[in-house]
mmCIF file of C-alpha atoms in Angstrom:
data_model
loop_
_atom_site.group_PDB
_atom_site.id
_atom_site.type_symbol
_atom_site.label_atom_id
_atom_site.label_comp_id
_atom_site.label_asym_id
_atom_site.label_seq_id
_atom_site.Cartn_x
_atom_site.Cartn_y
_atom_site.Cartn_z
ATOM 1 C CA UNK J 216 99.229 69.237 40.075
ATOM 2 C CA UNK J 217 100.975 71.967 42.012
ATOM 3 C CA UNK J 218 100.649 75.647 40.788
ATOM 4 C CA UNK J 219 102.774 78.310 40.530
ATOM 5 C CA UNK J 220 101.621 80.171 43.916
ATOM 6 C CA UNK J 221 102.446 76.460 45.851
ATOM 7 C CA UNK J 222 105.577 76.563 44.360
ATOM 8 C CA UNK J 223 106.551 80.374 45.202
ATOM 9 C CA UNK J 224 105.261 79.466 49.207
ATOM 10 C CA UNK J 225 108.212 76.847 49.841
ATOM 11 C CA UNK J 226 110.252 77.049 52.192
ATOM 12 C CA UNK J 227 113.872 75.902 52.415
ATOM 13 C CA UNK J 228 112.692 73.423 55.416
ATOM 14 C CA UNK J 229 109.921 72.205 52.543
ATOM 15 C CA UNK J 230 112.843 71.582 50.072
ATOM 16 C CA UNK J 231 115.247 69.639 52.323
ATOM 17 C CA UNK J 232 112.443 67.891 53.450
ATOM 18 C CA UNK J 233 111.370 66.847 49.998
ATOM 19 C CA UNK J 234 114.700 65.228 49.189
ATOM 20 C CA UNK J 235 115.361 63.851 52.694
ATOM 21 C CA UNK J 236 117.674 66.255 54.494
ATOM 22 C CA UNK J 237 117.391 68.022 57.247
ATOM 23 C CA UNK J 238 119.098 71.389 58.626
ATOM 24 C CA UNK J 239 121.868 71.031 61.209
ATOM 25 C CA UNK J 240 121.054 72.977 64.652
ATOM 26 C CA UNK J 241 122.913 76.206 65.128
ATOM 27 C CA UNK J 242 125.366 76.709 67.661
ATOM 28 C CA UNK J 243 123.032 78.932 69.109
ATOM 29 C CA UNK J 244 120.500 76.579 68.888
ATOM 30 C CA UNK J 245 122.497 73.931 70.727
ATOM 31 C CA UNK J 246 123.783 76.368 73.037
ATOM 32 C CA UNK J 247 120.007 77.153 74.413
ATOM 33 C CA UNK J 248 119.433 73.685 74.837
ATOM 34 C CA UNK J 249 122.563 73.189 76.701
ATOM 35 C CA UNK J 250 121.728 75.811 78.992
ATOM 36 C CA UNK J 251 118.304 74.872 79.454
ATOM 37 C CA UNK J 252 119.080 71.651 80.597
ATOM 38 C CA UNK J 253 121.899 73.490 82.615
ATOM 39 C CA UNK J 254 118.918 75.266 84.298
ATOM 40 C CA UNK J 255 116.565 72.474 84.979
ATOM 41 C CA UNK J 256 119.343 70.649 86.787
ATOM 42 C CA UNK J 257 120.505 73.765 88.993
ATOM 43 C CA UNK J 258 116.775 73.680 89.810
ATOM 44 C CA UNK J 259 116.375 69.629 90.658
ATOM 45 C CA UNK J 260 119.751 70.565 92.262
ATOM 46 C CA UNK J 261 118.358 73.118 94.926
ATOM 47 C CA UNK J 262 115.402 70.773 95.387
ATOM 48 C CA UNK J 263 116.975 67.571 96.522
ATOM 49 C CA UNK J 264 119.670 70.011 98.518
ATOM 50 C CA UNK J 265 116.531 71.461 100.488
ATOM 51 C CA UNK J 266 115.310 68.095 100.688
ATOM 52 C CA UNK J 267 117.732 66.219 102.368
ATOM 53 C CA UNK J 268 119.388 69.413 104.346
ATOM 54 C CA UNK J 269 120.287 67.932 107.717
ATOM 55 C CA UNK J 270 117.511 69.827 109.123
ATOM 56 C CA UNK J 271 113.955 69.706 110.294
ATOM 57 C CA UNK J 272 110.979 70.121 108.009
ATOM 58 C CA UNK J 273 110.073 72.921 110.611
ATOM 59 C CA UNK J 274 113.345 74.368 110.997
ATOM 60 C CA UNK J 275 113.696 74.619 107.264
ATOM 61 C CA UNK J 276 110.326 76.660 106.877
ATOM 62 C CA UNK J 277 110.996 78.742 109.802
ATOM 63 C CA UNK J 278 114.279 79.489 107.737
ATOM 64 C CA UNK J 279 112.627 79.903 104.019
ATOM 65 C CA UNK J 280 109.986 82.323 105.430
ATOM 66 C CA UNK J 281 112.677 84.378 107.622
ATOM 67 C CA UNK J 282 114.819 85.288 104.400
ATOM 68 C CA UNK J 283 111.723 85.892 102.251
ATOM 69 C CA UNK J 284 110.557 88.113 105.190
ATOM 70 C CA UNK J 285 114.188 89.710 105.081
ATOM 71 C CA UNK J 286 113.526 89.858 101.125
ATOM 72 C CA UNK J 287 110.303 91.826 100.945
ATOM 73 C CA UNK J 288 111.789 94.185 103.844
ATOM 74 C CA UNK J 289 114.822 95.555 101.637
ATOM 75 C CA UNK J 290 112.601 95.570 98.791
ATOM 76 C CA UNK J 291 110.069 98.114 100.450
ATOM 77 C CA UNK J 292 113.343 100.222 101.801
ATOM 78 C CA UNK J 293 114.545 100.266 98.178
ATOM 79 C CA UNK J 294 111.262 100.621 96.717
ATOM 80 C CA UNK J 295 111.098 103.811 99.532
ATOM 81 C CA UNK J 296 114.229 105.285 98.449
ATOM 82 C CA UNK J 297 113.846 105.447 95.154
ATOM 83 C CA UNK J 298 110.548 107.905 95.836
ATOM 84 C CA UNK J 299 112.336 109.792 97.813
ATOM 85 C CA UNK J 300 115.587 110.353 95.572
ATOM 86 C CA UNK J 301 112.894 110.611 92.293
ATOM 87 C CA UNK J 302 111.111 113.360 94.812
ATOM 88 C CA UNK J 303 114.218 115.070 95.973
ATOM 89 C CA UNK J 304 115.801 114.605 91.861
ATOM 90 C CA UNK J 305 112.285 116.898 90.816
ATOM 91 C CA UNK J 306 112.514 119.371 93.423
#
């Protein structure tokens, strides 16, 4: 037999359940699916472009690590002046 503090800790989910319902998703809900699955396939996307690119497997490295290279440059400039305007900003 259920008591009264079983009865108080319900939830609505417990309820619908109980009689064989369920809730309906959100739009938000559906809408974060959506775009999750929107993601994963921009992802697989980029993948299979990289893959068959009409390019060399050597080529396409070569190419990968110049940008990153070119990546982590501007981010130490950046990084650099932002010291020197926070310097210059507490002088």
């Amino acid at each position: 037999m259920k008591t009264l503090s079983d009865i108080t800790s319900l939830t609505k989910d417990d309820l619908l359940a109980g009689v064989g319902l369920a809730m309906k998703p959100t739009t938000t809900d559906r809408l974060l699916s959506a775009l999750g699955f929107f993601g994963i396939g921009v992802v697989v996307g980029a993948a299979a472009a990289l893959l068959f690119a009409p390019k060399s497997g050597q080529g396409l490295r070569e190419d990968i690590g110049d940008r990153l290279r070119r990546v982590g440059k501007s981010d130490e400039l950046n990084g650099a002046r932002a010291s020197a305007t926070a310097d210059e900003a507490g002088a």
